[in-house]
Each structure stands twice: as structure tokens, then as C-alpha cells.
CSV table of N, CA and C in Angstrom, one decimal:
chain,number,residue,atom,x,y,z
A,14,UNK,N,-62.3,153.7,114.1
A,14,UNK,CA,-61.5,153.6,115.3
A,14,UNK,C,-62.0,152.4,116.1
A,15,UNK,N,-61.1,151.1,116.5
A,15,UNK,CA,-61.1,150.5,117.4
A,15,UNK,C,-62.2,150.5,118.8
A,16,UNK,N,-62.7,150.2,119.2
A,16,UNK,CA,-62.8,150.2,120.8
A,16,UNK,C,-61.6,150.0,121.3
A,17,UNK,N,-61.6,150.4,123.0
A,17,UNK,CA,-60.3,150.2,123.8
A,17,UNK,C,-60.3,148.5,124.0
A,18,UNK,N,-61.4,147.5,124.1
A,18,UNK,CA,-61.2,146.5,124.2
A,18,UNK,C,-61.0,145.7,122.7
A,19,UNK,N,-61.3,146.1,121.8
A,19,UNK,CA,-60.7,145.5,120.5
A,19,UNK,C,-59.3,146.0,119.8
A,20,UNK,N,-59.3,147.0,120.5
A,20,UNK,CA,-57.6,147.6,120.3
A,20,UNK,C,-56.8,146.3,121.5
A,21,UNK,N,-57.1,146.0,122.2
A,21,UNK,CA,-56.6,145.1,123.4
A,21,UNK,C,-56.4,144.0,122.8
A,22,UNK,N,-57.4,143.2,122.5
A,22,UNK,CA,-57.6,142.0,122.0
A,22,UNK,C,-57.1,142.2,120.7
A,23,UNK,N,-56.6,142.8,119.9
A,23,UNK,CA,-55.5,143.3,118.3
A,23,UNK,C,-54.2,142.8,119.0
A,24,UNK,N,-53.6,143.8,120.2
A,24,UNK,CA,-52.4,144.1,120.8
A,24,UNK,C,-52.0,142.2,121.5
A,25,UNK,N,-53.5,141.6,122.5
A,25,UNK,CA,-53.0,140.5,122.3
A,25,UNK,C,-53.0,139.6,121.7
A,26,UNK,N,-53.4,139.5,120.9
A,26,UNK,CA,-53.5,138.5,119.3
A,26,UNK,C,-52.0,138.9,118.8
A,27,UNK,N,-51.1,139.8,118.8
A,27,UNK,CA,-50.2,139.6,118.0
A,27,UNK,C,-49.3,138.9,119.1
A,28,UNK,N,-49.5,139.5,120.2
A,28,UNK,CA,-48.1,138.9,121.8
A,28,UNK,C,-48.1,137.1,121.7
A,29,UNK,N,-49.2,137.0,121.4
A,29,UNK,CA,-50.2,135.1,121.2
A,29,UNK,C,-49.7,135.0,120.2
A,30,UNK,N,-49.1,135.2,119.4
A,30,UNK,CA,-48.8,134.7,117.9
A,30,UNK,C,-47.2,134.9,118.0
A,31,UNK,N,-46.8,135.7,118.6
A,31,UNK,CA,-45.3,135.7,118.9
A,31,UNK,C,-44.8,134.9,119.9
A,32,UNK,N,-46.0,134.6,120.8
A,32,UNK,CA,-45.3,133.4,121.8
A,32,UNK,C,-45.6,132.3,121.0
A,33,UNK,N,-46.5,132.3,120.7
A,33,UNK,CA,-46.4,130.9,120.2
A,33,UNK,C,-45.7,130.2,119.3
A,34,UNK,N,-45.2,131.2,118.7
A,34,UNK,CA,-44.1,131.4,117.2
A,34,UNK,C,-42.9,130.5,118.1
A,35,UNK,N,-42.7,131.5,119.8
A,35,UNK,CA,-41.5,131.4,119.8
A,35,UNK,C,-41.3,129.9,120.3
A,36,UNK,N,-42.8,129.6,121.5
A,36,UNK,CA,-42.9,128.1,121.8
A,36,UNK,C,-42.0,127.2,120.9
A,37,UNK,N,-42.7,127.5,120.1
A,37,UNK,CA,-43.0,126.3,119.0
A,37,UNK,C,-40.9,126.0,118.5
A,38,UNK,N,-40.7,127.5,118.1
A,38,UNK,CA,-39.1,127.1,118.2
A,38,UNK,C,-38.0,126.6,118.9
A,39,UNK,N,-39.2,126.9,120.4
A,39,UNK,CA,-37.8,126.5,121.1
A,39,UNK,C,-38.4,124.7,121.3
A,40,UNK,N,-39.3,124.5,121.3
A,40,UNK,CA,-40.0,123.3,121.4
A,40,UNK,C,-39.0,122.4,120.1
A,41,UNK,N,-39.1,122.7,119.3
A,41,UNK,CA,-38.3,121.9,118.0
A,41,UNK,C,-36.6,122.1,118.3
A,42,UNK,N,-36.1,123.0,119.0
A,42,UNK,CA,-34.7,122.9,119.4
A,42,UNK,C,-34.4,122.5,120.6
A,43,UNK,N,-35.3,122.4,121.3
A,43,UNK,CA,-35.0,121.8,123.0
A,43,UNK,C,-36.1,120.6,123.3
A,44,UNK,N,-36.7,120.4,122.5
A,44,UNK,CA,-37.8,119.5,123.0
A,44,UNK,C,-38.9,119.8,123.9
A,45,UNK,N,-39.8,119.6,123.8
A,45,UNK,CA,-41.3,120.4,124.2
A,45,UNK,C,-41.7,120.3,125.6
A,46,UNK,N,-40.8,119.3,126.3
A,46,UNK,CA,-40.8,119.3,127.7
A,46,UNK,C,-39.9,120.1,128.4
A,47,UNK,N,-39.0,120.6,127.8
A,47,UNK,CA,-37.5,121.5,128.5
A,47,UNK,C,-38.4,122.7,128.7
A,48,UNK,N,-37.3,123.0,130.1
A,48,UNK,CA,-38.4,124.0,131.3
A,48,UNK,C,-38.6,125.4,130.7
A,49,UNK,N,-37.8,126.1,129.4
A,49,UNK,CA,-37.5,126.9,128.9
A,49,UNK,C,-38.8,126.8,128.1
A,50,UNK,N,-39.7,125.5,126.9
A,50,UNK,CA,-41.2,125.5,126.5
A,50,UNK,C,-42.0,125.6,127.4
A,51,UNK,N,-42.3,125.3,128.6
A,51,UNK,CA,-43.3,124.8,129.6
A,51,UNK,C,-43.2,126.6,130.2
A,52,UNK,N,-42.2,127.0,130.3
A,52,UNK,CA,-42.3,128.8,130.9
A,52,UNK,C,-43.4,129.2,129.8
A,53,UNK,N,-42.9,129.2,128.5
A,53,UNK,CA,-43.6,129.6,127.4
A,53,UNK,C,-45.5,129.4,127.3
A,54,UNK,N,-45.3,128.1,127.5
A,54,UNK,CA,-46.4,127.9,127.3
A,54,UNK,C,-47.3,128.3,128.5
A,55,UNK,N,-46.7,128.2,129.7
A,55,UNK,CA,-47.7,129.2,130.5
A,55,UNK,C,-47.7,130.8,130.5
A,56,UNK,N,-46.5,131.4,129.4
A,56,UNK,CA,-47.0,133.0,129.1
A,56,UNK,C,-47.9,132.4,128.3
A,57,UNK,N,-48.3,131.7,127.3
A,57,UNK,CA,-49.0,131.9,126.5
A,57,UNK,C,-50.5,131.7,127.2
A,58,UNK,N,-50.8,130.7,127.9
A,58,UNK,CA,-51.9,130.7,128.6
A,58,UNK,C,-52.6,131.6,129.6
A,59,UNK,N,-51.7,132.8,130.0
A,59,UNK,CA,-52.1,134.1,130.4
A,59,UNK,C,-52.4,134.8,129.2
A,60,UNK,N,-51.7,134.7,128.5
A,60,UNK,CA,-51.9,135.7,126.9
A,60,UNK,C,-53.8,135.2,126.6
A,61,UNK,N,-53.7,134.1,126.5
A,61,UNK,CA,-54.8,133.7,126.0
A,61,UNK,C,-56.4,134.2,126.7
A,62,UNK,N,-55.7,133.6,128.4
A,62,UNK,CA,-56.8,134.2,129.2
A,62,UNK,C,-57.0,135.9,129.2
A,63,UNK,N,-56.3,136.8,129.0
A,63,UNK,CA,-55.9,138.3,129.0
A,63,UNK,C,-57.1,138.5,127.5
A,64,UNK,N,-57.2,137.6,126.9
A,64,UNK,CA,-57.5,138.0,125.3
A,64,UNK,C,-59.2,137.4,125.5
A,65,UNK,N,-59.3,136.3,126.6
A,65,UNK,CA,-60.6,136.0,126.1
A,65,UNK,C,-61.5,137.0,127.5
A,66,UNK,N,-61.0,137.3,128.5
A,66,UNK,CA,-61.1,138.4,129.3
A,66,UNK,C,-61.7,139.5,128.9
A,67,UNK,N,-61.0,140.4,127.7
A,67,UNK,CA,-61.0,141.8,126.9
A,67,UNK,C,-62.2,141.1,125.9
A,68,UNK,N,-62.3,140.1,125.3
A,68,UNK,CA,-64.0,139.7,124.4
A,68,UNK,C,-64.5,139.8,125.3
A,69,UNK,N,-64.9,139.3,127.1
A,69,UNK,CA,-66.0,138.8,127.4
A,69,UNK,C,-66.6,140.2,127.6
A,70,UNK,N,-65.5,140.9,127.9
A,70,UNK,CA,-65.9,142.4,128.3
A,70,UNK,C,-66.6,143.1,127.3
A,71,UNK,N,-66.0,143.0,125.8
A,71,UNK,CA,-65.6,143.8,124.5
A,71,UNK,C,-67.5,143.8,124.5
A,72,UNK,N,-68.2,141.8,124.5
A,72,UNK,CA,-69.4,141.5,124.0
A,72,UNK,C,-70.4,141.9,125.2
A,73,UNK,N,-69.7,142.7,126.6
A,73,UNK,CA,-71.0,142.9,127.4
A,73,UNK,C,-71.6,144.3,127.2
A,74,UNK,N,-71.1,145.3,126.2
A,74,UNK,CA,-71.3,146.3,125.8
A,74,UNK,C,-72.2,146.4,124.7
């Protein structure tokens, strides 16, 4: 079984991979500057921070 913080850091590793999936799509249909990527990429950089957050925690145990 998981810890609750590696179950966390599972849960956002997939959310990170799905934003970024979606970035990346709309980035190649709208171009990477359109306000619709730049939203994206700042969920993603909460996702990222939420994920290295749940390690710093995960490794103080």
C-alpha cells in the first residue's frame, strides 16, 4: 500500500500529464501564446508545485 503522500504525488503525476497533454494541444491549435495555453500552463505550474510539495513532505518522514 501506498503512503498518503505517494498516493498524492501518483494522483498528481497523472493531472500533470493530462495538463500537459492538453497544453500542448491546444498550444499546436491556437498557438502557445493564446490566453487559453498561458491559463494551462499556469494550472500546470500549481500541479507541479502541489507534486513537489507532497515529496518534500513524502522525504521528511
Amino acid at each position: 500500500m501506498l503512503t498518503p503522500a505517494l498516493d498524492e504525488q501518483t494522483s498528481i503525476s497523472e493531472e500533470i500529464e493530462d495538463m500537459r497533454e492538453q497544453m500542448v494541444s491546444l498550444g499546436n491549435q491556437l498557438g502557445f501564446m493564446h490566453p487559453e495555453v498561458q491559463h494551462c500552463s499556469r494550472q500546470l505550474d500549481q500541479l507541479l508545485l502541489r507534486y513537489y510539495e507532497a515529496d518534500k513532505t513524502d522525504n521528511r518522514k
